[in-house]
Tab-separated table of C-alpha atoms in Angstrom:
chain	number	residue	atom	x	y	z
H	245	MET	CA	-98.813	14.421	-109.448
H	246	ALA	CA	-98.056	11.311	-111.454
H	247	GLU	CA	-98.537	8.041	-109.700
H	248	VAL	CA	-95.672	6.535	-107.649
H	249	LYS	CA	-95.452	2.800	-107.085
H	250	LEU	CA	-92.799	0.730	-105.330
H	251	HIS	CA	-92.260	-2.921	-106.041
H	252	GLY	CA	-90.465	-4.313	-102.943
H	253	PHE	CA	-89.971	-7.135	-100.551
H	254	TRP	CA	-90.575	-6.776	-96.820
H	255	SER	CA	-87.189	-8.074	-95.604
H	256	SER	CA	-85.053	-6.423	-98.245
H	257	PRO	CA	-82.808	-3.666	-96.959
H	258	PHE	CA	-82.621	-2.291	-100.489
H	259	SER	CA	-86.348	-1.970	-100.635
H	260	GLN	CA	-86.349	-0.425	-97.238
H	261	ARG	CA	-84.008	2.389	-98.329
H	262	VAL	CA	-86.439	3.563	-100.915
H	263	ILE	CA	-89.372	3.486	-98.475
H	264	TRP	CA	-87.399	5.687	-96.048
H	265	ALA	CA	-86.578	8.264	-98.752
H	266	LEU	CA	-90.201	8.377	-100.027
H	267	LYS	CA	-91.503	8.762	-96.429
H	268	ILE	CA	-89.032	11.487	-95.420
H	269	LYS	CA	-90.008	13.450	-98.461
H	270	GLY	CA	-93.739	12.928	-97.782
H	271	ILE	CA	-94.353	11.291	-101.177
H	272	ASP	CA	-97.521	9.262	-101.535
H	273	TYR	CA	-96.879	5.920	-103.078
H	274	GLU	CA	-98.556	2.495	-103.632
H	275	TYR	CA	-96.482	-0.377	-102.304
H	276	ILE	CA	-96.522	-3.705	-104.066
H	277	GLU	CA	-95.115	-6.690	-102.206
H	278	GLU	CA	-93.448	-9.075	-104.644
H	279	ASP	CA	-93.236	-12.821	-104.112
H	280	LEU	CA	-89.565	-13.354	-104.988
H	281	SER	CA	-90.205	-17.085	-105.687
H	282	ASN	CA	-92.904	-16.079	-108.210
H	283	LYS	CA	-92.063	-12.639	-109.577
H	284	SER	CA	-94.883	-10.701	-111.172
H	285	GLU	CA	-95.077	-10.040	-114.868
H	286	LEU	CA	-94.902	-6.337	-114.121
H	287	LEU	CA	-91.630	-6.672	-112.247
H	288	LEU	CA	-90.056	-8.669	-115.113
H	289	LYS	CA	-91.350	-6.039	-117.535
H	290	TYR	CA	-90.004	-3.132	-115.408
H	291	ASN	CA	-86.634	-4.690	-114.638
H	292	PRO	CA	-85.791	-7.108	-117.493
H	293	VAL	CA	-82.045	-6.736	-116.900
H	294	TYR	CA	-81.766	-7.825	-113.269
H	295	LYS	CA	-85.402	-8.958	-112.479
H	296	LYS	CA	-84.943	-7.683	-108.929
H	297	ILE	CA	-86.627	-5.458	-106.426
H	298	PRO	CA	-86.831	-2.603	-105.576
H	299	VAL	CA	-88.250	-0.958	-108.655
H	300	LEU	CA	-89.786	2.515	-108.431
H	301	VAL	CA	-92.402	3.313	-111.007
H	302	HIS	CA	-93.184	7.011	-111.493
H	303	GLY	CA	-95.863	7.918	-113.990
H	304	GLY	CA	-95.403	4.487	-115.614
H	305	ASN	CA	-91.574	4.968	-115.888
H	306	PRO	CA	-89.545	2.298	-114.041
H	307	ILE	CA	-86.265	2.887	-112.206
H	308	ALA	CA	-84.193	0.011	-110.831
H	309	GLU	CA	-81.255	-0.280	-108.448
H	310	SER	CA	-81.803	1.235	-104.993
H	311	LEU	CA	-79.099	3.846	-105.099
H	312	ILE	CA	-80.100	5.042	-108.534
H	313	ILE	CA	-83.711	5.237	-107.227
H	314	LEU	CA	-82.512	7.252	-104.209
H	315	GLU	CA	-80.736	9.799	-106.535
H	316	TYR	CA	-83.821	9.956	-108.676
H	317	ILE	CA	-86.086	10.681	-105.697
H	318	GLU	CA	-83.694	13.341	-104.449
H	319	GLU	CA	-83.627	15.118	-107.852
H	320	THR	CA	-87.312	14.843	-108.655
H	321	TRP	CA	-88.553	15.934	-105.108
H	322	PRO	CA	-85.976	18.492	-103.851
H	323	GLU	CA	-87.902	19.307	-100.669
H	324	HIS	CA	-86.329	17.844	-97.471
H	325	PRO	CA	-82.931	17.578	-99.275
H	326	LEU	CA	-81.053	14.339	-98.603
H	327	LEU	CA	-77.752	15.251	-100.260
H	328	PRO	CA	-75.513	18.260	-99.915
H	329	THR	CA	-75.799	20.897	-102.669
H	330	ASP	CA	-72.102	21.636	-102.738
H	331	PRO	CA	-70.560	19.419	-105.448
H	332	TYR	CA	-67.560	18.445	-103.256
H	333	GLU	CA	-69.701	17.528	-100.252
H	334	LYS	CA	-71.987	15.634	-102.584
H	335	ALA	CA	-69.006	13.692	-103.965
H	336	MET	CA	-68.011	12.767	-100.410
H	337	ALA	CA	-71.491	11.553	-99.628
H	338	ARG	CA	-71.503	9.467	-102.758
H	339	PHE	CA	-68.059	8.076	-101.847
H	340	TRP	CA	-69.346	6.815	-98.524
H	341	ILE	CA	-72.526	5.387	-100.094
H	342	GLN	CA	-70.259	3.531	-102.649
H	343	PHE	CA	-68.040	2.326	-99.765
H	344	ILE	CA	-70.778	0.281	-98.162
H	345	VAL	CA	-71.752	-1.160	-101.511
H	346	ASP	CA	-68.168	-2.229	-102.143
H	347	LYS	CA	-67.948	-3.886	-98.739
H	348	GLY	CA	-71.144	-5.784	-99.220
H	349	SER	CA	-69.190	-8.897	-100.285
H	350	ILE	CA	-67.407	-8.948	-96.874
H	351	PHE	CA	-70.745	-8.870	-95.161
H	352	HIS	CA	-71.887	-11.726	-97.372
H	353	ALA	CA	-68.801	-13.697	-96.414
H	354	PHE	CA	-69.697	-13.134	-92.742
H	355	PHE	CA	-73.280	-14.330	-93.173
H	356	ARG	CA	-72.415	-17.228	-95.394
H	357	SER	CA	-69.355	-18.535	-93.619
H	358	THR	CA	-69.583	-21.823	-91.809
H	359	GLY	CA	-66.741	-23.180	-89.640
H	360	ARG	CA	-65.526	-21.078	-86.765
H	361	VAL	CA	-62.219	-20.091	-88.396
H	362	ASP	CA	-63.879	-18.714	-91.576
H	363	GLN	CA	-66.523	-16.936	-89.447
H	364	GLU	CA	-63.996	-15.249	-87.301
H	365	LYS	CA	-61.904	-14.106	-90.207
H	366	ALA	CA	-64.947	-12.665	-91.988
H	367	ALA	CA	-65.988	-11.000	-88.674
H	368	LYS	CA	-62.517	-9.492	-88.271
H	369	ASP	CA	-62.588	-8.214	-91.931
H	370	PHE	CA	-65.997	-6.657	-91.390
H	371	PHE	CA	-65.034	-5.132	-88.065
H	372	GLU	CA	-62.178	-3.267	-89.881
H	373	VAL	CA	-64.816	-1.918	-92.293
H	374	LEU	CA	-66.983	-0.737	-89.419
H	375	LYS	CA	-63.994	0.944	-87.788
H	376	ILE	CA	-63.292	2.936	-90.944
H	377	ILE	CA	-66.944	3.870	-91.142
H	378	GLU	CA	-67.049	5.047	-87.537
H	379	GLU	CA	-63.767	6.998	-87.692
H	380	GLN	CA	-63.864	8.470	-91.157
H	381	ALA	CA	-67.467	8.554	-92.322
H	382	LEU	CA	-69.246	9.326	-89.134
H	383	GLY	CA	-66.581	10.989	-86.939
H	384	ASP	CA	-68.162	13.074	-84.179
H	385	LYS	CA	-71.356	13.771	-86.080
H	386	LYS	CA	-74.707	12.630	-84.791
H	387	PHE	CA	-75.722	11.261	-88.217
H	388	PHE	CA	-73.724	10.808	-91.396
H	389	GLY	CA	-75.807	13.707	-92.723
H	390	GLY	CA	-74.933	15.989	-89.679
H	391	ASP	CA	-77.851	16.950	-87.451
H	392	THR	CA	-80.382	15.080	-89.544
H	393	ILE	CA	-80.268	11.890	-91.622
H	394	ASN	CA	-79.422	11.966	-95.317
H	395	LEU	CA	-78.867	9.467	-98.153
H	396	VAL	CA	-75.723	8.216	-96.470
H	397	ASP	CA	-77.645	7.227	-93.280
H	398	ILE	CA	-80.319	5.726	-95.430
H	399	SER	CA	-77.714	3.658	-97.317
H	400	TYR	CA	-76.076	2.605	-94.025
H	401	GLY	CA	-79.407	1.955	-92.304
H	402	LEU	CA	-79.105	-1.806	-92.868
H	403	LEU	CA	-76.314	-1.793	-90.275
H	404	ALA	CA	-78.787	-0.694	-87.636
H	405	TYR	CA	-81.238	-3.517	-88.087
H	406	TRP	CA	-80.318	-6.165	-90.669
H	407	PHE	CA	-76.694	-6.391	-89.533
H	408	LYS	CA	-77.572	-6.357	-85.867
H	409	ASN	CA	-79.859	-9.409	-86.569
H	410	ALA	CA	-77.138	-11.117	-88.527
H	411	GLU	CA	-74.794	-10.804	-85.526
H	412	GLU	CA	-77.425	-12.485	-83.351
H	413	VAL	CA	-78.000	-15.300	-85.949
H	414	ILE	CA	-74.297	-15.998	-86.356
H	415	GLY	CA	-73.478	-15.456	-82.713
H	416	ILE	CA	-70.607	-12.959	-83.219
H	417	LYS	CA	-71.145	-9.414	-82.138
H	418	MET	CA	-69.038	-6.602	-83.456
H	419	LEU	CA	-71.184	-3.472	-83.459
H	420	GLU	CA	-71.019	-3.036	-79.672
H	421	PRO	CA	-70.648	0.171	-77.629
H	422	SER	CA	-67.412	-1.093	-76.035
H	423	ALA	CA	-65.777	-1.611	-79.491
H	424	LEU	CA	-67.491	0.984	-81.660
H	425	PRO	CA	-69.044	3.574	-79.292
H	426	ARG	CA	-69.872	6.234	-81.866
H	427	LEU	CA	-71.306	3.885	-84.469
H	428	SER	CA	-73.318	2.155	-81.763
H	429	GLN	CA	-74.705	5.524	-80.675
H	430	TRP	CA	-75.531	6.256	-84.349
H	431	VAL	CA	-77.546	2.987	-84.461
H	432	GLN	CA	-79.591	4.107	-81.472
H	433	ASN	CA	-80.117	7.618	-82.881
H	434	PHE	CA	-81.055	6.240	-86.285
H	435	LEU	CA	-83.617	3.830	-84.886
H	436	GLU	CA	-85.169	6.697	-82.939
H	437	VAL	CA	-85.907	8.741	-86.014
H	438	PRO	CA	-89.727	8.605	-86.355
H	439	VAL	CA	-89.777	7.629	-90.081
H	440	ILE	CA	-87.319	4.805	-89.382
H	441	LYS	CA	-89.027	3.637	-86.171
H	442	GLU	CA	-92.364	3.392	-87.985
H	443	THR	CA	-91.193	1.480	-90.964
H	444	ILE	CA	-88.555	-0.962	-89.837
H	445	PRO	CA	-89.754	-4.614	-90.271
H	446	ASP	CA	-90.791	-6.421	-87.096
H	447	ARG	CA	-87.587	-7.618	-85.403
H	448	ASP	CA	-88.788	-11.054	-84.403
H	449	LYS	CA	-90.235	-11.675	-87.846
H	450	LEU	CA	-86.994	-10.646	-89.548
H	451	LEU	CA	-84.848	-12.627	-87.116
H	452	ALA	CA	-86.846	-15.753	-87.760
H	453	TYR	CA	-86.578	-15.148	-91.535
H	454	MET	CA	-82.831	-14.671	-91.315
H	455	ARG	CA	-82.468	-17.813	-89.189
H	456	ARG	CA	-84.211	-19.774	-91.913
H	457	ILE	CA	-81.905	-18.387	-94.645
H	458	ARG	CA	-78.927	-19.175	-92.396
H	459	GLU	CA	-80.156	-22.816	-91.905
H	460	LYS	CA	-80.438	-23.241	-95.671
H	461	ILE	CA	-76.869	-21.917	-96.158
H	462	VAL	CA	-75.461	-24.250	-93.577
H	463	ALA	CA	-77.351	-27.214	-95.035
H	464	GLU	CA	-76.196	-26.424	-98.562
H	465	GLN	CA	-72.557	-26.224	-97.491
H	466	LEU	CA	-72.800	-29.485	-95.517
H	467	ASN	CA	-74.151	-31.247	-98.610
H	468	ASN	CA	-71.339	-29.931	-100.847
L	1288	MET	CA	-59.647	32.041	-108.717
L	1289	SER	CA	-57.403	29.812	-110.789
L	1290	GLU	CA	-58.459	26.192	-110.745
L	1291	GLU	CA	-55.802	23.674	-109.946
L	1292	VAL	CA	-56.620	20.179	-111.208
L	1293	VAL	CA	-54.362	17.196	-110.833
L	1294	LEU	CA	-55.191	13.594	-111.948
L	1295	LEU	CA	-53.307	10.615	-110.384
L	1296	ASP	CA	-53.524	8.067	-113.179
L	1297	PHE	CA	-52.123	4.793	-114.596
L	1298	TRP	CA	-52.096	4.516	-118.420
L	1299	PRO	CA	-53.953	1.166	-118.949
L	1300	SER	CA	-56.695	1.885	-116.367
L	1301	PRO	CA	-60.169	2.146	-117.950
L	1302	PHE	CA	-61.151	4.134	-114.850
L	1303	GLY	CA	-58.388	6.628	-115.450
L	1304	MET	CA	-59.441	6.911	-119.125
L	1305	ARG	CA	-62.919	7.962	-118.050
L	1306	MET	CA	-61.457	10.985	-116.365
L	1307	ARG	CA	-59.162	11.727	-119.231
L	1308	ILE	CA	-62.179	11.852	-121.654
L	1309	ALA	CA	-64.352	13.862	-119.200
L	1310	LEU	CA	-61.650	16.451	-118.534
L	1311	ALA	CA	-60.957	16.830	-122.278
L	1312	GLU	CA	-64.654	17.199	-123.151
L	1313	LYS	CA	-64.954	19.953	-120.629
L	1314	GLY	CA	-61.727	21.630	-121.852
L	1315	ILE	CA	-60.279	21.506	-118.321
L	1316	LYS	CA	-56.463	21.954	-118.079
L	1317	TYR	CA	-54.892	19.549	-115.634
L	1318	GLU	CA	-51.661	18.017	-114.588
L	1319	SER	CA	-51.448	14.320	-115.020
L	1320	LYS	CA	-49.255	12.159	-112.743
L	1321	GLU	CA	-48.537	8.673	-113.700
L	1322	GLU	CA	-48.417	6.278	-110.722
L	1323	ASP	CA	-46.365	3.111	-110.414
L	1324	LEU	CA	-48.860	0.860	-108.743
L	1325	ARG	CA	-46.178	-1.344	-107.320
L	1326	ASN	CA	-44.648	1.698	-105.667
L	1327	LYS	CA	-47.480	4.112	-104.882
L	1328	SER	CA	-46.585	7.766	-104.303
L	1329	ASP	CA	-47.025	9.447	-100.914
L	1330	LEU	CA	-49.473	11.733	-102.641
L	1331	LEU	CA	-51.676	8.893	-103.722
L	1332	LEU	CA	-51.622	7.253	-100.279
L	1333	GLN	CA	-52.399	10.636	-98.714
L	1334	MET	CA	-55.187	11.545	-101.117
L	1335	ASN	CA	-56.861	8.124	-101.232
L	1336	PRO	CA	-55.934	6.399	-97.981
L	1337	ILE	CA	-58.989	4.217	-97.905
L	1338	HIS	CA	-58.733	2.490	-101.325
L	1339	GLN	CA	-55.187	3.511	-102.378
L	1340	LYS	CA	-56.305	3.361	-105.995
L	1341	ILE	CA	-56.182	5.477	-109.057
L	1342	PRO	CA	-57.679	7.594	-110.563
L	1343	VAL	CA	-57.656	10.345	-107.928
L	1344	LEU	CA	-58.871	13.777	-108.922
L	1345	ILE	CA	-57.339	16.578	-106.877
L	1346	HIS	CA	-59.268	19.828	-107.388
L	1347	ASN	CA	-57.667	22.829	-105.528
L	1348	GLY	CA	-55.994	20.413	-103.236
L	1349	LYS	CA	-59.092	18.407	-102.344
L	1350	PRO	CA	-59.330	14.710	-103.529
L	1351	VAL	CA	-62.319	13.117	-105.147
L	1352	CYS	CA	-62.051	9.358	-105.490
L	1353	GLU	CA	-63.913	6.638	-107.519
L	1354	SER	CA	-64.260	7.303	-111.214
L	1355	LEU	CA	-68.070	7.423	-111.535
L	1356	ILE	CA	-68.210	9.900	-108.710
L	1357	GLN	CA	-65.384	11.923	-110.258
L	1358	VAL	CA	-67.091	12.125	-113.684
L	1359	GLN	CA	-70.407	13.326	-112.027
L	1360	TYR	CA	-68.352	15.802	-109.927
L	1361	ILE	CA	-66.655	17.289	-113.030
L	1362	ASP	CA	-70.087	17.424	-114.744
L	1363	GLU	CA	-71.570	19.378	-111.831
L	1364	VAL	CA	-68.691	21.818	-111.304
L	1365	TRP	CA	-68.116	22.537	-114.977
L	1366	HIS	CA	-71.778	22.297	-115.855
L	1367	HIS	CA	-71.748	25.029	-118.519
L	1368	LYS	CA	-69.693	23.011	-121.031
L	1369	SER	CA	-70.474	19.761	-122.799
L	1370	PRO	CA	-72.899	18.354	-120.234
L	1371	LEU	CA	-72.436	14.631	-119.772
L	1372	LEU	CA	-75.580	13.770	-117.794
L	1373	PRO	CA	-78.954	14.804	-119.192
L	1374	SER	CA	-80.944	17.446	-117.230
L	1375	ASP	CA	-84.141	15.436	-116.872
L	1376	PRO	CA	-84.119	13.275	-113.714
L	1377	TYR	CA	-85.622	10.228	-115.414
L	1378	GLN	CA	-83.098	10.385	-118.295
L	1379	ARG	CA	-80.333	10.750	-115.676
L	1380	ALA	CA	-81.554	7.637	-113.876
L	1381	ILE	CA	-81.477	5.695	-117.166
L	1382	ALA	CA	-77.925	6.911	-117.868
L	1383	ARG	CA	-76.799	6.004	-114.352
L	1384	PHE	CA	-78.400	2.575	-114.718
L	1385	TRP	CA	-76.571	1.720	-117.956
L	1386	ALA	CA	-73.300	3.266	-116.793
L	1387	ASP	CA	-73.489	1.117	-113.613
L	1388	PHE	CA	-74.335	-1.930	-115.729
L	1389	ALA	CA	-71.453	-1.405	-118.136
L	1390	ASP	CA	-69.061	-0.678	-115.243
L	1391	LYS	CA	-70.005	-3.780	-113.257
L	1392	LYS	CA	-70.137	-6.259	-116.186
L	1393	MET	CA	-67.088	-5.076	-118.075
L	1394	SER	CA	-64.846	-4.947	-114.954
L	1395	ASP	CA	-65.848	-8.329	-113.624
L	1396	LEU	CA	-66.266	-10.299	-116.835
L	1397	GLY	CA	-63.306	-8.748	-118.614
L	1398	ARG	CA	-61.015	-9.763	-115.821
L	1399	LYS	CA	-62.371	-13.330	-115.891
L	1400	ILE	CA	-61.773	-13.482	-119.624
L	1401	TRP	CA	-58.036	-12.649	-119.381
L	1402	ALA	CA	-57.300	-14.206	-116.015
L	1403	THR	CA	-59.149	-17.597	-116.126
L	1404	LYS	CA	-59.444	-20.644	-118.330
L	1405	GLY	CA	-61.822	-23.471	-119.055
L	1406	GLU	CA	-65.429	-23.317	-117.830
L	1407	GLU	CA	-65.003	-20.120	-115.822
L	1408	GLN	CA	-63.627	-18.334	-118.896
L	1409	ALA	CA	-66.323	-19.793	-121.172
L	1410	ASN	CA	-69.044	-18.625	-118.904
L	1411	ALA	CA	-67.492	-15.197	-118.639
L	1412	LYS	CA	-67.238	-14.891	-122.427
L	1413	LYS	CA	-70.856	-15.849	-122.855
L	1414	GLU	CA	-72.124	-13.351	-120.260
L	1415	PHE	CA	-69.762	-10.705	-121.679
L	1416	ILE	CA	-71.364	-10.971	-125.133
L	1417	GLU	CA	-74.873	-10.982	-123.621
L	1418	SER	CA	-74.080	-7.832	-121.738
L	1419	LEU	CA	-72.676	-6.180	-124.864
L	1420	LYS	CA	-75.869	-7.093	-126.672
L	1421	LEU	CA	-77.980	-5.528	-123.974
L	1422	LEU	CA	-75.888	-2.348	-124.263
L	1423	GLU	CA	-76.358	-2.443	-128.058
L	1424	GLY	CA	-80.057	-2.502	-127.418
L	1425	GLU	CA	-79.847	0.494	-125.193
L	1426	LEU	CA	-77.820	2.328	-127.848
L	1427	GLY	CA	-80.410	1.591	-130.562
L	1428	ASP	CA	-80.088	3.924	-133.521
L	1429	LYS	CA	-78.524	6.804	-131.571
L	1430	PRO	CA	-74.938	7.743	-132.622
L	1431	TYR	CA	-73.872	7.841	-128.951
L	1432	PHE	CA	-75.510	6.620	-125.692
L	1433	GLY	CA	-75.749	10.372	-124.930
L	1434	GLY	CA	-77.663	11.026	-128.163
L	1435	GLU	CA	-76.042	13.438	-130.587
L	1436	ASN	CA	-73.034	13.881	-128.354
L	1437	LEU	CA	-70.939	11.927	-125.953
L	1438	GLY	CA	-72.738	11.395	-122.617
L	1439	TYR	CA	-72.133	9.761	-119.308
L	1440	VAL	CA	-72.612	6.199	-120.515
L	1441	ASP	CA	-70.201	6.726	-123.433
L	1442	VAL	CA	-67.487	8.174	-121.130
L	1443	VAL	CA	-67.922	5.341	-118.591
L	1444	PHE	CA	-68.148	2.537	-121.146
L	1445	VAL	CA	-65.811	3.333	-124.115
L	1446	PRO	CA	-62.511	2.930	-122.111
L	1447	PHE	CA	-63.119	-0.810	-122.054
L	1448	TYR	CA	-62.879	-0.814	-125.824
L	1449	SER	CA	-59.099	-0.419	-125.465
L	1450	TRP	CA	-59.082	-3.734	-123.714
L	1451	PHE	CA	-61.260	-5.625	-126.246
L	1452	TYR	CA	-58.275	-6.811	-128.356
L	1453	ALA	CA	-56.674	-8.297	-125.147
L	1454	TYR	CA	-59.983	-9.993	-124.328
L	1455	GLU	CA	-60.280	-11.416	-127.861
L	1456	MET	CA	-56.687	-12.716	-127.827
L	1457	CYS	CA	-56.959	-14.241	-124.334
L	1458	GLY	CA	-60.428	-15.598	-124.921
L	1459	ASP	CA	-60.000	-16.611	-128.541
L	1460	PHE	CA	-63.225	-15.070	-129.796
L	1461	SER	CA	-64.281	-12.147	-131.925
L	1462	ILE	CA	-66.294	-9.345	-130.335
L	1463	ASP	CA	-66.806	-7.659	-133.669
L	1464	ALA	CA	-68.503	-10.749	-135.102
L	1465	GLU	CA	-70.999	-10.799	-132.244
L	1466	CYS	CA	-71.565	-7.081	-131.733
L	1467	PRO	CA	-70.810	-5.040	-134.886
L	1468	LYS	CA	-73.093	-2.154	-133.890
L	1469	LEU	CA	-71.184	-1.671	-130.684
L	1470	MET	CA	-67.839	-1.785	-132.490
L	1471	ALA	CA	-69.119	0.861	-134.827
L	1472	TRP	CA	-70.168	2.987	-131.899
L	1473	ALA	CA	-66.639	2.607	-130.379
L	1474	LYS	CA	-64.937	3.695	-133.582
L	1475	ARG	CA	-67.320	6.638	-133.787
L	1476	CYS	CA	-66.284	7.648	-130.247
L	1477	LEU	CA	-62.604	7.351	-131.275
L	1478	GLU	CA	-63.180	9.985	-134.012
L	1479	LYS	CA	-63.473	12.417	-131.164
L	1480	GLU	CA	-60.177	13.809	-129.935
L	1481	SER	CA	-61.156	13.650	-126.327
L	1482	VAL	CA	-61.456	9.834	-126.725
L	1483	SER	CA	-58.681	9.108	-129.093
L	1484	GLU	CA	-56.209	11.053	-126.996
L	1485	SER	CA	-57.432	9.247	-123.839
L	1486	LEU	CA	-57.387	5.593	-124.880
L	1487	PRO	CA	-54.095	3.675	-125.262
L	1488	ASP	CA	-53.356	1.527	-128.232
L	1489	GLN	CA	-55.003	-1.918	-128.020
L	1490	GLU	CA	-51.781	-3.776	-128.779
L	1491	LYS	CA	-50.061	-1.938	-125.936
L	1492	VAL	CA	-52.887	-2.943	-123.538
L	1493	TYR	CA	-52.533	-6.512	-124.679
L	1494	GLY	CA	-48.863	-6.431	-123.966
L	1495	PHE	CA	-49.643	-5.182	-120.497
L	1496	VAL	CA	-52.168	-7.958	-119.944
L	1497	LEU	CA	-49.563	-10.552	-120.996
L	1498	GLN	CA	-47.136	-9.020	-118.510
L	1499	MET	CA	-49.826	-9.304	-115.758
L	1500	LYS	CA	-50.559	-12.942	-116.596
L	1501	LYS	CA	-46.867	-13.714	-116.282
L	1502	ALA	CA	-46.554	-11.782	-112.993
L	1503	PHE	CA	-49.559	-13.606	-111.511
L	1504	GLY	CA	-48.478	-16.969	-112.932
L	1505	ILE	CA	-51.578	-17.349	-115.212
L	1506	GLU	CA	-51.077	-19.156	-118.459
C-alpha cells in the first residue's frame, strides 16, 4: 500500500478529525507534527493555497481541507464505511457536516468575545445552534451515524472536547444535561468510543493551551 | 417510477445557476419555481426550515439543500449521464478542493466588491484577482476544469461569471485585463446550451445589484 502521512497539529480539531477517520479504518500512517509558527517546507509545498494543516499525503499526493480529506479517506478505503451509501442519506449527512462548518463563525464569536454583554449574546446564538443540532441532526439516535459513529460524529467531535474546554475557559456553560440532554448524552457516548478515548489530546494540556490563546485575545482587544 | 424533480430558485442566484446547469447537463426534466425572497413561499420554508434559502432541490417530495451537496447528489443519482465528478478518488479530492475554493472566494469577495468602498473594497478586489489567477493556474491548458467536458468545478464556478460585469462596474476595474484565460474559459462554457440557458444576462444582474445597493443604502 502506498505511504500515508498526516501533517497536523496536536490541538487542532481539524487535524483530529483526520486521525479519527484513519484510526477507525485501521489505516497505517506517519504523523508529522507541524510547528505552526515555523511551517515546514513540505507543508508549504503540499498546501500552497492555504498553508494550513491538516494535509494528508497518500503516495506523495497531497490533499488539504479536513472535510475533503475525510471524503477522500472514505472513498479510498471503503471498509468500515463512515457515510451512508444511499445518495439521499449521504446528502443529509453532508448537510449536517456543512451546518457545523457554517456555524463556526458563531463559535469564533463566542471564544473571541470580551465584555459580558457580547459574550452572553454569542453564547445565546451558539446555544440556538446546539438546540438545532440536538433536535434535528441527532434526534433520538445514539450517534449522528446511528448505532455507530460516522463522518457526521467525527465532524461534530470538536463539540465533545474543544467546545467543552472553551466553555470552561470563558466561564459560560451551554452544553449541559439540563439544557441539552440528548446532545450531552452524545458527548458522553462519543468520548467512550475506544478510538476517540485513545486519541483525544490531554485535557489539562489543551485547557492550558486554550487559556493562553484566550489571554492573548483579551490582551489584543484591550490594546485596541 | 416517474421521477419528480422541482427546483426552488431565484434568477440571479449563482447557487441556483449551478443546479440549472447540472440538471441540464444530465438531461433531467424538472419544474422550476421562482421564489420572491422578500416573501418566501410556504413550500420553501417547509423544505428548508433551517436555512430558508434557495436553491432547494425536491426529488420525489424529499428536499436536498445546499448547492454543492445538490450537485453531488444529482451526479450520484444520475450517474450514467455526463458525470461531473471524476471517478478516481484523488481527482475527486482535487475537484472538491477547487470547487470549495472558488465557492468561498467568489461569494465572500464578490459581495465585498459590490457592497463596500475604500480600503475594504480595494483589498477585496486585490484578493479577488489573486484568487482568479490561482484558478487560472489550476485550469492550465485544459478547455474546462473537468478536462474535455464540463466538470464539477466548472459547474460550481461559472455562475459567478454572470456577476463579473456588476463587480467590474462597482469596483471600477477590468477582470478581462487581469485574467484573459479565465474569461476565455467562461466564454467557452457559455457555448454550451446547459450554461447559456442557465446564466442570466450580465446587464440584468448589474441592474439587480444596483437595486440591492439602493435597498441597503449603499452608495
